[in-house]
Structure formats: structure tokens, C-alpha cells
Short mmCIF file of C-alpha atoms and ligand atoms in Angstrom, two decimals:
data_model
loop_
_atom_site.label_atom_id
_atom_site.label_comp_id
_atom_site.label_asym_id
_atom_site.label_seq_id
_atom_site.Cartn_x
_atom_site.Cartn_y
_atom_site.Cartn_z
CA MET A 1 -22.22 14.92 0.75
CA SER A 2 -24.81 12.04 0.21
CA ASP A 3 -25.95 9.24 2.26
CA THR A 4 -24.64 6.62 -0.11
CA TYR A 5 -21.30 5.16 -0.28
CA GLN A 6 -19.16 7.03 -2.88
CA ARG A 7 -16.18 4.98 -4.29
CA THR A 8 -12.72 6.45 -4.40
CA LEU A 9 -11.94 7.61 -8.09
CA PRO A 10 -8.71 8.38 -9.56
CA ILE A 11 -7.36 12.00 -10.10
CA LEU A 12 -7.26 12.12 -13.93
CA THR A 13 -4.00 13.08 -15.44
CA ASP A 14 -2.44 13.04 -19.01
CA ASP A 15 -0.91 9.77 -17.83
CA ASN A 16 -3.99 7.81 -17.00
CA ARG A 17 -6.86 9.64 -18.74
CA HIS A 18 -6.95 7.09 -21.58
CA PHE A 19 -7.51 4.16 -18.99
CA TRP A 20 -10.40 5.84 -17.16
CA GLN A 21 -12.07 7.62 -20.06
CA GLY A 22 -11.58 5.26 -22.98
CA GLY A 23 -14.85 3.65 -21.93
CA LYS A 24 -16.69 6.64 -23.09
CA ASP A 25 -16.31 5.29 -26.62
CA GLY A 26 -16.59 1.77 -25.38
CA HIS A 27 -12.77 0.85 -25.57
CA LEU A 28 -10.38 -0.41 -22.93
CA LEU A 29 -7.24 1.44 -23.71
CA LEU A 30 -3.90 0.43 -22.46
CA LEU A 31 -0.48 1.95 -23.22
CA ARG A 32 1.44 0.13 -25.93
CA CYS A 33 4.97 0.48 -26.94
CA GLN A 34 5.14 1.66 -30.68
CA ASP A 35 8.73 0.30 -31.00
CA CYS A 36 8.43 -3.28 -29.59
CA LEU A 37 4.62 -3.68 -29.27
CA HIS A 38 4.78 -4.42 -25.59
CA TRP A 39 1.66 -3.49 -23.63
CA VAL A 40 2.45 -1.55 -20.41
CA HIS A 41 -0.13 -1.40 -17.49
CA VAL A 42 -0.23 0.23 -15.24
CA PRO A 43 0.92 3.29 -17.04
CA GLN A 44 4.86 3.96 -16.85
CA PRO A 45 6.91 6.80 -18.22
CA ARG A 46 8.67 4.25 -20.65
CA CYS A 47 7.97 0.94 -22.11
CA THR A 48 8.96 -1.57 -19.36
CA ASN A 49 10.35 -3.94 -22.03
CA CYS A 50 12.61 -1.70 -24.20
CA LEU A 51 12.60 1.62 -22.47
CA SER A 52 11.15 3.47 -25.50
CA GLU A 53 9.25 6.59 -24.81
CA ALA A 54 6.77 5.88 -27.76
CA LEU A 55 3.92 4.79 -25.79
CA LYS A 56 0.52 5.24 -27.06
CA PRO A 57 -3.04 4.11 -25.80
CA GLU A 58 -4.45 1.45 -27.99
CA PRO A 59 -7.54 -0.58 -27.47
CA VAL A 60 -7.45 -4.20 -26.25
CA SER A 61 -9.99 -6.90 -27.35
CA GLY A 62 -11.86 -6.34 -23.94
CA LYS A 63 -11.79 -10.10 -23.53
CA ALA A 64 -10.31 -11.52 -20.43
CA GLU A 65 -10.26 -14.57 -18.01
CA VAL A 66 -10.62 -14.51 -14.39
CA GLU A 67 -7.29 -15.07 -12.95
CA THR A 68 -8.41 -14.89 -9.32
CA PHE A 69 -11.18 -13.28 -7.48
CA THR A 70 -12.79 -12.78 -4.03
CA ILE A 71 -16.37 -11.97 -2.92
CA ASN A 72 -16.04 -9.16 -0.54
CA VAL A 73 -18.75 -9.86 2.23
CA LYS A 74 -18.05 -7.19 4.74
CA ALA A 75 -19.22 -3.70 4.29
CA TRP A 76 -16.34 -1.42 5.00
CA GLY A 77 -18.24 1.81 5.07
CA LYS A 78 -21.69 3.14 5.50
CA GLY A 79 -24.00 2.55 2.67
CA MET A 80 -21.57 0.03 0.86
CA LYS A 81 -23.64 -2.77 -1.05
CA VAL A 82 -22.43 -6.13 -0.30
CA PRO A 83 -21.41 -8.60 -1.46
CA TYR A 84 -19.53 -7.54 -4.38
CA THR A 85 -16.82 -9.43 -6.51
CA ILE A 86 -13.25 -8.17 -6.88
CA ALA A 87 -11.16 -9.83 -9.38
CA VAL A 88 -7.80 -9.74 -11.26
CA VAL A 89 -8.39 -10.57 -14.90
CA ALA A 90 -5.76 -11.67 -17.38
CA LEU A 91 -5.98 -10.07 -20.85
CA PRO A 92 -5.05 -12.34 -23.69
CA GLU A 93 -3.01 -9.70 -25.49
CA GLN A 94 0.08 -10.59 -23.42
CA PRO A 95 1.08 -12.82 -20.59
CA GLY A 96 1.07 -11.12 -17.35
CA LEU A 97 -1.11 -8.29 -18.58
CA ARG A 98 -3.83 -8.04 -15.98
CA VAL A 99 -6.18 -5.53 -14.33
CA THR A 100 -8.04 -5.32 -11.17
CA THR A 101 -11.74 -4.94 -11.64
CA ASN A 102 -15.26 -5.98 -10.38
CA ILE A 103 -17.08 -8.92 -11.86
CA VAL A 104 -20.65 -7.77 -12.53
CA ASP A 105 -23.93 -8.97 -14.00
CA VAL A 106 -23.54 -12.45 -12.35
CA ASP A 107 -24.31 -14.12 -9.09
CA PRO A 108 -20.96 -13.90 -7.12
CA GLU A 109 -21.22 -17.60 -6.25
CA LYS A 110 -21.02 -18.33 -10.04
CA VAL A 111 -17.66 -16.68 -10.53
CA TYR A 112 -14.78 -19.08 -10.97
CA ILE A 113 -11.07 -18.93 -11.93
CA GLY A 114 -10.79 -19.36 -15.67
CA MET A 115 -14.20 -17.85 -16.32
CA PRO A 116 -14.30 -16.06 -19.82
CA VAL A 117 -15.34 -12.46 -19.18
CA GLU A 118 -15.45 -9.28 -21.22
CA VAL A 119 -15.27 -5.55 -20.50
CA GLN A 120 -18.06 -3.21 -19.94
CA PHE A 121 -18.11 0.19 -18.52
CA GLU A 122 -19.75 1.82 -15.61
CA GLN A 123 -19.74 5.66 -15.68
CA ASP A 124 -19.25 7.40 -12.24
CA ASP A 125 -18.69 11.14 -12.72
CA ASP A 126 -16.05 11.61 -15.32
CA VAL A 127 -14.60 8.12 -14.94
CA TRP A 128 -15.71 5.10 -16.97
CA LEU A 129 -14.82 2.13 -14.75
CA PRO A 130 -13.83 -1.16 -16.80
CA MET A 131 -15.94 -3.79 -15.07
CA PHE A 132 -16.05 -7.39 -16.58
CA ALA A 133 -19.13 -9.64 -16.95
CA PRO A 134 -19.30 -13.14 -18.19
CA VAL A 135 -19.22 -13.72 -21.85
CA ALA A 136 -22.83 -13.73 -23.21
CA GLY A 137 -23.99 -17.23 -24.10
CA MET B 1 26.95 -15.01 9.53
CA VAL B 2 26.76 -11.16 9.58
CA ASP B 3 28.60 -10.64 12.82
CA VAL B 4 25.42 -8.75 14.21
CA VAL B 5 23.70 -9.81 17.17
CA ILE B 6 20.48 -9.14 18.77
CA SER B 7 21.63 -8.12 22.36
CA GLY B 8 18.47 -6.96 23.78
CA ILE B 9 14.75 -7.22 23.54
CA GLY B 10 11.89 -5.15 25.06
CA GLN B 11 8.23 -4.81 24.70
CA SER B 12 5.59 -2.35 26.02
CA ALA B 13 2.29 -3.39 27.42
CA VAL B 14 0.26 -4.80 24.44
CA GLY B 15 -3.57 -4.71 24.21
CA ARG B 16 -6.46 -3.87 22.02
CA LYS B 17 -6.31 -0.53 23.83
CA VAL B 18 -3.41 0.54 25.99
CA ASP B 19 -3.92 3.78 27.93
CA ARG B 20 -0.51 5.10 27.09
CA SER B 21 0.72 7.44 24.26
CA GLY B 22 2.73 5.82 21.49
CA ILE B 23 5.92 7.53 22.55
CA ALA B 24 5.44 6.48 26.20
CA MET B 25 4.89 2.73 24.97
CA THR B 26 8.02 3.12 22.76
CA VAL B 27 10.12 4.38 25.70
CA ASP B 28 8.77 1.46 27.75
CA ALA B 29 10.02 -0.88 25.04
CA VAL B 30 13.22 0.62 24.41
CA LEU B 31 14.21 0.93 28.11
CA ALA B 32 13.31 -2.72 28.57
CA ALA B 33 15.56 -3.62 25.74
CA LEU B 34 18.36 -1.62 27.05
CA ALA B 35 18.08 -3.30 30.52
CA ASP B 36 17.94 -6.57 28.98
CA ALA B 37 21.12 -6.00 27.05
CA GLY B 38 22.75 -4.21 30.14
CA LEU B 39 23.24 -1.02 28.06
CA ASP B 40 22.73 2.51 28.82
CA ARG B 41 21.06 5.00 26.46
CA LYS B 42 24.52 6.67 26.20
CA ASP B 43 25.80 3.57 24.55
CA ILE B 44 23.28 3.79 21.72
CA ASP B 45 24.77 5.32 18.57
CA GLY B 46 22.05 4.10 15.99
CA LEU B 47 18.39 4.08 15.51
CA SER B 48 16.19 2.16 13.03
CA THR B 49 12.47 2.03 12.58
CA TYR B 50 9.61 0.91 10.37
CA PRO B 51 8.03 2.86 8.71
CA GLY B 52 8.65 6.15 10.40
CA LYS B 53 5.98 8.61 11.98
CA MET B 54 2.92 8.79 9.93
CA ASN B 55 0.34 11.43 10.16
CA GLY B 56 -3.44 11.99 9.64
CA ASN B 57 -5.47 8.93 8.82
CA LEU B 58 -2.47 6.75 9.11
CA ALA B 59 -1.23 8.19 12.50
CA HIS B 60 -2.40 5.04 14.36
CA PHE B 61 -0.35 2.87 12.05
CA SER B 62 2.84 4.52 13.07
CA PRO B 63 2.60 7.17 15.82
CA VAL B 64 6.26 7.28 16.49
CA GLY B 65 9.23 7.90 14.42
CA THR B 66 13.14 8.38 14.98
CA HIS B 67 12.71 12.17 15.88
CA GLU B 68 10.24 11.53 18.66
CA LEU B 69 12.52 8.96 20.33
CA ILE B 70 15.61 10.88 19.83
CA GLU B 71 13.93 13.79 21.76
CA ALA B 72 12.46 11.81 24.46
CA LEU B 73 15.62 9.99 25.31
CA LYS B 74 18.08 12.70 24.29
CA LEU B 75 19.88 10.29 22.02
CA LYS B 76 23.11 11.27 20.34
CA LEU B 77 23.18 9.18 17.25
CA ASP B 78 25.86 8.68 14.60
CA TRP B 79 23.24 6.94 12.35
CA TYR B 80 19.49 6.78 12.11
CA ASN B 81 16.92 5.82 9.53
CA ALA B 82 13.19 5.09 9.11
CA GLY B 83 11.41 3.92 6.10
CA GLY B 84 8.45 1.81 5.07
CA GLU B 85 9.60 0.51 1.78
CA GLY B 86 11.97 -2.57 1.89
CA GLY B 87 11.96 -6.04 3.25
CA ALA B 88 8.62 -5.47 4.88
CA GLN B 89 8.71 -4.69 8.46
CA GLN B 90 12.23 -6.40 8.69
CA ALA B 91 13.58 -3.55 6.58
CA ALA B 92 14.29 -1.79 9.83
CA PHE B 93 16.55 -4.77 10.74
CA LEU B 94 18.17 -5.02 7.41
CA ASN B 95 19.06 -1.32 7.50
CA ALA B 96 20.43 -1.66 10.93
CA VAL B 97 22.56 -4.57 10.15
CA ALA B 98 23.85 -2.76 7.08
CA ALA B 99 24.74 0.30 9.27
CA ILE B 100 26.49 -1.79 11.76
CA LYS B 101 28.41 -3.72 9.02
CA ALA B 102 29.42 -0.43 7.29
CA GLY B 103 30.81 0.79 10.59
CA TYR B 104 28.32 3.59 10.98
CA ALA B 105 27.04 2.40 14.35
CA ARG B 106 27.65 -0.26 17.13
CA HIS B 107 24.59 -0.48 19.10
CA VAL B 108 21.30 0.26 17.25
CA ILE B 109 17.91 0.48 18.71
CA VAL B 110 15.30 -1.12 16.29
CA PHE B 111 11.71 -0.33 17.07
CA ARG B 112 8.12 -0.58 15.86
CA THR B 113 5.16 1.09 17.48
CA LEU B 114 1.45 0.81 16.76
CA LYS B 115 -1.85 2.38 18.04
CA GLU B 116 -4.09 0.48 15.82
CA GLY B 117 -6.10 -0.98 18.50
CA SER B 118 -7.04 2.55 19.58
CA GLY B 119 -7.51 3.65 16.03
CA SER B 120 -8.32 0.48 14.12
CA MET B 121 -10.78 2.22 11.64
CA TYR B 122 -7.81 4.31 10.15
CA TRP B 123 -7.82 2.42 6.92
CA GLN B 124 -11.52 3.13 6.50
CA GLN B 125 -10.90 6.73 6.09
CA ALA B 126 -7.59 6.21 4.32
CA ALA B 127 -9.22 3.83 1.87
CA GLY B 128 -12.19 6.30 1.31
CA ALA B 129 -14.97 3.93 2.50
CA THR B 130 -17.06 6.98 2.99
CA VAL B 131 -20.06 8.91 1.86
CA GLN B 132 -17.69 11.79 0.88
CA ARG B 133 -16.14 11.44 -2.52
CA GLN B 134 -12.45 11.01 -2.49
CA ARG B 135 -10.01 11.16 -5.30
CA MET B 136 -6.56 9.59 -5.39
CA GLY B 137 -3.66 9.51 -7.51
CA ASP B 138 -1.05 6.94 -6.53
CA ARG B 139 -0.70 3.21 -7.53
CA PHE B 140 -3.79 2.38 -5.53
CA GLU B 141 -5.90 4.48 -8.08
CA TYR B 142 -6.13 1.10 -9.93
CA LEU B 143 -7.33 -0.91 -6.91
CA LEU B 144 -9.54 1.33 -4.80
CA PRO B 145 -12.22 2.27 -7.37
CA PHE B 146 -13.13 -1.37 -7.50
CA ASP B 147 -13.62 -1.24 -3.80
CA ALA B 148 -10.72 -3.40 -3.18
CA LEU B 149 -10.27 -1.38 -0.08
CA THR B 150 -8.02 -3.44 2.13
CA THR B 151 -5.13 -5.76 2.11
CA ILE B 152 -7.63 -8.51 3.14
CA ASN B 153 -9.09 -8.41 -0.50
CA HIS B 154 -5.65 -8.91 -2.04
CA VAL B 155 -4.57 -11.50 0.23
CA ALA B 156 -7.80 -13.32 -0.18
CA MET B 157 -7.30 -13.33 -4.02
CA SER B 158 -4.01 -14.88 -3.76
CA MET B 159 -5.35 -17.24 -1.30
CA GLN B 160 -8.13 -18.27 -3.77
CA ARG B 161 -5.61 -18.90 -6.32
CA HIS B 162 -3.56 -21.21 -4.12
CA PHE B 163 -6.74 -23.03 -3.33
CA HIS B 164 -7.53 -23.32 -6.97
CA LEU B 165 -4.14 -24.32 -8.23
CA TYR B 166 -3.29 -26.84 -5.48
CA GLY B 167 -6.61 -27.80 -3.95
CA THR B 168 -5.85 -26.11 -0.46
CA THR B 169 -8.87 -26.08 1.79
CA ARG B 170 -10.03 -23.75 4.58
CA ARG B 171 -9.92 -26.88 6.87
CA GLN B 172 -6.18 -27.23 6.04
CA LEU B 173 -5.37 -23.55 6.36
CA GLY B 174 -7.34 -23.02 9.53
CA ALA B 175 -4.98 -25.19 11.39
CA ILE B 176 -2.59 -22.07 11.39
CA SER B 177 -5.17 -20.15 13.30
CA VAL B 178 -6.15 -22.93 15.69
CA ASN B 179 -2.43 -23.39 16.41
CA ALA B 180 -1.78 -19.73 17.05
CA ARG B 181 -4.71 -19.62 19.57
CA ALA B 182 -3.41 -22.80 21.26
CA ASN B 183 -0.15 -21.13 21.72
CA ALA B 184 -1.63 -17.89 22.81
CA ALA B 185 -3.68 -19.69 25.47
CA ILE B 186 -0.60 -20.31 27.45
CA ASN B 187 1.13 -16.93 26.79
CA PRO B 188 -0.07 -14.42 29.42
CA GLU B 189 0.98 -11.59 27.14
CA ALA B 190 -1.37 -12.65 24.21
CA VAL B 191 -4.45 -10.52 23.45
CA PHE B 192 -6.88 -13.39 22.68
CA ARG B 193 -6.38 -16.58 24.61
CA ASP B 194 -9.58 -18.58 24.46
CA PRO B 195 -8.83 -21.54 22.33
CA PHE B 196 -11.01 -22.59 19.51
CA THR B 197 -11.39 -25.66 17.25
CA ILE B 198 -11.22 -26.14 13.50
CA ASP B 199 -15.03 -26.30 13.42
CA ASP B 200 -15.02 -22.82 15.21
CA TYR B 201 -12.78 -21.56 12.37
CA LEU B 202 -14.84 -23.04 9.67
CA ASN B 203 -18.01 -21.31 11.11
CA ALA B 204 -16.32 -17.89 11.49
CA LYS B 205 -17.72 -14.92 9.80
CA MET B 206 -16.64 -14.59 6.07
CA ILE B 207 -14.91 -11.41 5.38
CA SER B 208 -13.70 -11.76 1.73
CA THR B 209 -13.74 -15.19 0.40
CA PRO B 210 -12.14 -17.51 1.14
CA MET B 211 -10.74 -15.55 4.00
CA CYS B 212 -12.73 -15.49 7.29
CA LEU B 213 -12.23 -13.21 10.39
CA LEU B 214 -10.08 -15.88 12.13
CA ASP B 215 -7.61 -15.75 9.19
CA CYS B 216 -6.98 -12.04 10.23
CA ASP B 217 -4.66 -10.78 12.93
CA VAL B 218 -5.63 -8.46 15.78
CA PRO B 219 -5.01 -4.82 15.64
CA THR B 220 -3.39 -3.75 18.75
CA ASP B 221 -1.53 -0.96 20.71
CA ALA B 222 1.96 -2.17 21.07
CA SER B 223 5.75 -1.19 20.85
CA THR B 224 8.52 -3.67 20.41
CA ALA B 225 12.06 -2.82 20.51
CA PHE B 226 15.51 -4.45 19.88
CA ILE B 227 19.11 -3.63 20.40
CA LEU B 228 21.27 -4.77 17.65
CA SER B 229 24.94 -4.79 18.20
CA SER B 230 28.07 -5.56 16.33
CA ALA B 231 29.13 -9.13 17.52
CA GLU B 232 32.42 -7.43 18.76
CA ALA B 233 30.70 -4.73 20.70
CA ALA B 234 28.31 -7.34 22.30
CA ARG B 235 31.13 -9.49 23.64
CA ASP B 236 30.79 -8.08 27.19
CA LEU B 237 27.11 -7.72 27.56
CA LYS B 238 25.15 -9.76 30.07
CA SER B 239 22.50 -11.10 27.68
CA VAL B 240 22.75 -14.24 25.64
CA PRO B 241 23.65 -12.82 22.16
CA ILE B 242 21.47 -14.29 19.40
CA ASN B 243 23.34 -14.22 16.10
CA ILE B 244 21.83 -13.00 13.01
CA GLU B 245 22.98 -15.82 10.75
CA ALA B 246 21.36 -14.48 7.42
CA MET B 247 18.68 -12.12 6.35
CA ALA B 248 17.02 -11.26 3.13
CA GLY B 249 14.50 -8.77 1.63
CA ALA B 250 14.83 -9.45 -2.11
CA LEU B 251 11.95 -8.39 -4.50
CA TRP B 252 12.22 -9.93 -7.89
CA SER B 253 8.48 -10.21 -8.55
CA ALA B 254 5.90 -7.28 -8.59
CA ALA B 255 5.91 -4.41 -6.12
CA SER B 256 2.21 -4.19 -6.15
CA TRP B 257 -0.60 -6.47 -5.11
CA ASP B 258 -2.22 -7.35 -8.43
CA GLN B 259 0.64 -7.33 -10.93
CA THR B 260 2.25 -10.45 -9.79
CA ASP B 261 1.75 -14.14 -10.67
CA MET B 262 -0.38 -15.01 -7.66
CA PRO B 263 0.16 -16.88 -5.22
CA HIS B 264 3.85 -16.04 -6.03
CA MET B 265 4.62 -13.02 -3.97
CA GLY B 266 7.63 -11.32 -2.28
CA ALA B 267 7.96 -14.02 0.25
CA HIS B 268 9.33 -16.51 -2.33
CA ASP B 269 12.07 -14.07 -3.44
CA ALA B 270 13.15 -13.27 0.11
CA ALA B 271 13.08 -16.83 1.17
CA LYS B 272 15.23 -17.87 -1.76
CA GLN B 273 17.74 -15.19 -1.06
CA LEU B 274 17.91 -16.27 2.55
CA TRP B 275 19.15 -19.76 1.86
CA SER B 276 21.61 -18.48 -0.64
CA ARG B 277 23.31 -16.59 2.28
CA THR B 278 23.81 -19.47 4.75
CA ASP B 279 24.99 -22.94 4.81
CA LEU B 280 22.04 -23.93 6.92
CA LYS B 281 19.07 -25.71 5.47
CA PRO B 282 15.38 -25.64 6.28
CA LYS B 283 15.93 -29.02 8.06
CA ASP B 284 18.25 -27.20 10.67
CA VAL B 285 15.32 -25.01 11.74
CA ASP B 286 14.18 -25.72 15.24
CA VAL B 287 11.33 -23.14 15.66
CA ALA B 288 9.49 -20.93 12.91
CA GLU B 289 8.19 -17.59 13.78
CA LEU B 290 6.45 -16.72 10.37
CA TYR B 291 4.35 -13.69 9.72
CA ASP B 292 0.66 -14.18 10.09
CA GLY B 293 -0.95 -10.69 9.62
CA PHE B 294 -3.05 -13.21 7.57
CA SER B 295 -2.92 -16.92 8.01
CA PHE B 296 -2.37 -17.36 4.33
CA LEU B 297 0.92 -15.56 4.59
CA THR B 298 2.21 -18.08 7.06
CA LEU B 299 1.32 -20.71 4.52
CA THR B 300 3.22 -18.85 1.93
CA TRP B 301 6.30 -18.55 4.09
CA LEU B 302 6.24 -22.17 4.98
CA GLU B 303 6.36 -23.07 1.16
CA ALA B 304 8.72 -20.21 0.15
CA LEU B 305 11.26 -21.36 2.88
CA GLY B 306 11.21 -24.81 1.76
CA PHE B 307 9.58 -26.57 4.68
CA CYS B 308 7.34 -28.27 2.19
CA GLY B 309 7.03 -28.01 -1.53
CA ILE B 310 5.22 -25.14 -3.44
CA GLY B 311 1.38 -26.05 -3.03
CA GLU B 312 1.95 -28.54 -0.28
CA GLY B 313 1.43 -26.11 2.52
CA GLY B 314 -2.21 -27.06 3.08
CA ALA B 315 -1.25 -30.66 3.59
CA PHE B 316 1.70 -29.72 5.71
CA VAL B 317 -0.29 -27.80 8.36
CA GLU B 318 -3.49 -29.96 8.13
CA GLY B 319 -4.57 -31.04 11.63
CA GLY B 320 -1.71 -28.85 13.19
CA GLN B 321 0.39 -31.68 14.80
CA ARG B 322 3.41 -30.77 12.72
CA ILE B 323 3.35 -27.13 13.72
CA ALA B 324 2.42 -27.64 17.33
CA ARG B 325 4.87 -26.67 20.03
CA ASP B 326 5.91 -30.33 20.36
CA GLY B 327 5.69 -31.02 16.62
CA GLU B 328 8.55 -31.13 14.06
CA LEU B 329 8.20 -27.55 13.23
CA PRO B 330 6.96 -25.42 16.10
CA LEU B 331 5.22 -22.40 14.55
CA ASN B 332 4.42 -19.08 16.01
CA THR B 333 4.81 -20.23 19.58
CA HIS B 334 3.62 -16.95 21.15
CA GLY B 335 0.34 -17.07 19.36
CA GLY B 336 1.41 -15.09 16.38
CA GLN B 337 -0.38 -11.76 15.47
CA LEU B 338 -3.35 -13.77 15.02
CA SER B 339 -3.85 -14.17 18.64
CA ALA B 340 -1.03 -12.31 20.47
CA GLY B 341 -1.65 -9.19 18.63
CA ARG B 342 -0.46 -7.16 15.71
CA THR B 343 3.09 -6.17 16.67
CA HIS B 344 3.67 -6.05 12.76
CA GLY B 345 6.44 -8.45 12.27
CA PHE B 346 8.53 -7.30 15.35
CA GLY B 347 6.83 -9.82 17.85
CA PHE B 348 8.09 -12.73 15.76
CA VAL B 349 11.76 -11.67 16.03
CA ARG B 350 11.17 -11.20 19.88
CA GLU B 351 9.66 -14.67 20.15
CA ALA B 352 12.51 -16.19 18.29
CA VAL B 353 15.11 -14.68 20.51
CA ILE B 354 12.93 -15.85 23.59
CA GLN B 355 12.86 -19.36 22.37
CA LEU B 356 16.67 -19.43 21.49
CA ARG B 357 17.56 -18.09 24.87
CA ARG B 358 15.21 -20.83 26.23
CA GLU B 359 13.20 -18.32 28.13
CA GLY B 360 9.91 -19.27 26.86
CA GLY B 361 8.61 -20.71 30.18
CA ASN B 362 5.62 -22.90 29.84
CA ARG B 363 5.58 -22.27 25.95
CA GLN B 364 9.29 -23.08 25.56
CA VAL B 365 9.68 -25.48 22.79
CA PRO B 366 11.51 -28.83 23.79
CA GLY B 367 14.92 -29.78 22.67
CA ASP B 368 16.96 -26.54 23.37
CA PRO B 369 16.52 -24.94 20.09
CA GLU B 370 19.67 -23.47 18.28
CA VAL B 371 18.15 -22.15 14.97
CA ALA B 372 15.06 -20.11 14.42
CA VAL B 373 13.51 -18.53 11.34
CA THR B 374 11.38 -15.40 11.39
CA SER B 375 9.62 -13.49 8.59
CA ALA B 376 7.61 -10.42 7.96
CA GLY B 377 5.16 -9.29 5.37
CA GLY B 378 5.16 -11.66 2.40
CA GLY B 379 3.02 -9.75 -0.14
CA PRO B 380 4.58 -7.32 -2.44
CA GLN B 381 7.27 -6.81 0.39
CA GLY B 382 8.79 -9.58 2.40
CA GLY B 383 11.64 -9.90 4.65
CA CYS B 384 13.12 -13.05 6.58
CA MET B 385 15.90 -13.52 8.92
CA LEU B 386 17.51 -16.61 10.23
CA LEU B 387 18.73 -16.39 13.93
CA THR B 388 21.05 -18.76 15.73
CA ARG B 389 22.53 -19.53 19.29
CA ARG B 390 26.01 -20.83 18.74
ZN1 ZN C 401 9.16 -1.39 -26.04
#
């Protein structure tokens, strides 16, 4: 046990390892149907569009747009650093393809809906968390 | 009309901390509901609750399930059920109505018990806000690693998007919290009763932008109980039967907080389904008791139920006159969960029954109301119910 806040991490399985460890090689990997090319996130046993079982992790561009966000001000536990920005970002690969993340490397007050962001990874133990930061320039 | 009525209502003491066990409070509420209906426990043949007994870190969220009550009252049941997945907290009502309609039961106890006032930090342990590393493997694994630890964060994000799309402001939304407190001020059962102004609201502590402390309801110790009866079985009872005109718990959008087209959430689906099951229209509603675990959910329900257009909720509630006790749509007349305490969906149904029976005392809405709408949840799960006195 340490004195600092420890974020909850996922239990890694064959179904989710691509998402949580793709960042090791710098890629945000999501499941994609090899039959109809539909992206499936969060991971499911079959393609949610055509029900094919031929799902394979593929890299997305890593570009995204802030769909919505909140600046969490309250510290919910001992040692939590606040404020921090939680966001749902929309990925351009497919309408409705979105992930929950943190917006990093920016003053929370500067974050806005529609802000272009791109993925970067933060390693914590054996997990590479996909975080998003404003597109440089 | 589903030919099922609410024949009895009961509630335990409600408070930030009530010095009674969860089962003792449940028995208090159930005995009150039985007495209200004029029924004996021997008349009861069904039991329904939300979400059922929970243990460990979540014990305070639901300390009592069907088994505890069956044992405590030695009930002999033809049908019983508990579950936390369905049309939000109103799933317990939907299930009871279905059982009565199927002929599986005639008089069903429906209850919900919480000890969240006594254990309001339960979520903190459950969410892993701790110096001890936790790992988890359910759907929340895509939320918690980003410290999206509480429902507050998710509702705040839906709220932010509503503000962005429609220009809704905190000053507008705050009217829901101010209104709730004004109603609580004349409700002796309410937990928080000191009125506050819109400026107090605007100055309240920010929790997760744009949501402030006064957008959040009050964790309490509480048990609320109802008797639902088939209309035929209720004919000779002493209480004024309140008809369940229609109810709905549809979910056509996503079952998770972040995979939906925010701010569109389950409330919209349930509300649409509700009006498809009745000839009544929003304009027929005399009083609205709409879920306010967060004030923004109430705004969501107002829009979803068609009291105003989508995106017009802010202007609808602004200033509070329209939703006041003497306004065109009296809203959350007991103070809601925001001020009367988190009875978790059930207090709204109880208040609707009280208003339709015209037993509201000094908080009774004028004009002898005949139609009330109630709702629960509104995020990935939502349920709503239209009640009539006719
Ligand atoms: Zn497919």
C-alpha cells in the first residue's frame, strides 16, 4: 500500500488486452469486424452489426473530437489530484464510436466540446491508458 | 389502464441517519402501507423490490431484499422478485404489475430500502477511490481507470452537452433545486428544509462541472413501501385507489453511460413508450413527480415526457414559476430527493399518490389533481408511470 491514490485498473483478459496494452506500441486498438468492417467498442463476443465472430483488433487513427467533458473538482479519495478532466471523445472512424478518457496536457478550463484531440498513452503497471491531448499546433 | 391500483402507501422515518436497522425500517414502511390499505399481512401474496439485497461495499445501497422481509413478516407468497436491471427503480413496479396482470398475485408489496445516510461513502470503496490498488473486470472497467468514479461525472457530461447544444444555463437549471427546497420547506418529513435562492445555487460548491452540490440529492436512511392490488381485489379496500394508467421502462438507446448519444438517455425511450400506452396527453397532467437524483435528470424527464420541446427544458423551468406548487405544472411537491431525501425513485410515487388523494395538507396542489406522472432514473435506465384518480 502506498500513500498516493491508485486508480482502478482493468483485469486483463483475452477480450480486452488489445485495448489496454496496444499503447505499448503506440496504437489505440479497437475490435473490427473482418466481414462488414464495423468497429465494435466496448469489446463484444460478436460484431454488433452483422453478428460475425470475425473480430480482430485494428489500430484507429488516434484522432478524436471532444463530444462532452466534465472537470471533476472534488477529490473522491485520499491523495487524488484534482481538478482533472473526464471526457467522452468521438472517433472519426465511425458515427457513435466513442471512448471515455481523460483530457491531458491542457488547462481544464481550455477544454471545449468539439475540441480536436489525439491519443497518447500513460502507462500504469501493465496497462497503457489511452488519454487524449489537444492536437499540437 | 392496466387494471392495477396502488392501494396502500407507507414510509419509515427518513433521515440522514435513522437509528434503526434496514429491516426494521422496511417493516415500519410495510406495516404502514398495509394499514393504509386496510389489509393484513395474510392478504399479501406477492413481493417485489429494487434491486434486492446487496452485500459488502454496496450493503448500504440495498440492505434488505425479499428474503429478509419474508422471514420478518412470515409472508406466504405466490410470487416474489427482486432485481436492479430494468426500468430503473420503477422496475419493481413494472414487475409487480406484470405479475398481477398474469394472475400470479393479487396484493403485492413493493418496497425500497436504503441506508445510504449511514453509509454514504460506500461508493468510494466500491469505486476504488483508495490508496490500495483495485482491479475490476465488468463494464465499468472502461470508465473507472479514467477516474470517472461516480454517476455524478456521467450525468455532468450529459448536462454539459445539453448546455452546449441548447444554450441551457446553470441559472435556468438551478430553478429545479430552488423549487425542490421551497417545497421541502413546508414538508415536515423533508431532510433539508432551509430555503435557498438561485444565487445561493450559483455560488454552491462545484463538484464536477457544470454540476454543483445543489444539483445532487441527499443520501438518506429510508424505506418506502406500497401495496399494488388488482383493481378487482382492491374494490372493497378502505383507501382511495389510485389507478396505474400506464407505465413504461423501454430502453432503445445504450445500456451504459458513455455509449449513448448524450444528452439522449433512457428517459426518452421510456417516456415515448408511456404516451403510446395511454390516450392521455402531457397537457392532462396535473402534477409531476420526476426523478431528481440529479436536477439535470428532472430537466431530462420534462423534455422527454413532452412538457416542453427537446432542448427547451432550461427555458421551461427558468425562474421557477411554471413548476411551483401553484404553477402550471407543479413539480416535485414534497421536495424531491434533492431536499426530502433519496428514497430512490419510490418517494416520487408516494408523493403522487398523496397528491391524487388530496392528502398533501399545506403542500397540496390546488385544483383537485386527477392525473400525476412519476419517473425514476433517466440515465441508462429509466422508468415512468402515469397515475390517475378516476
Ligand atoms: Zn460485422
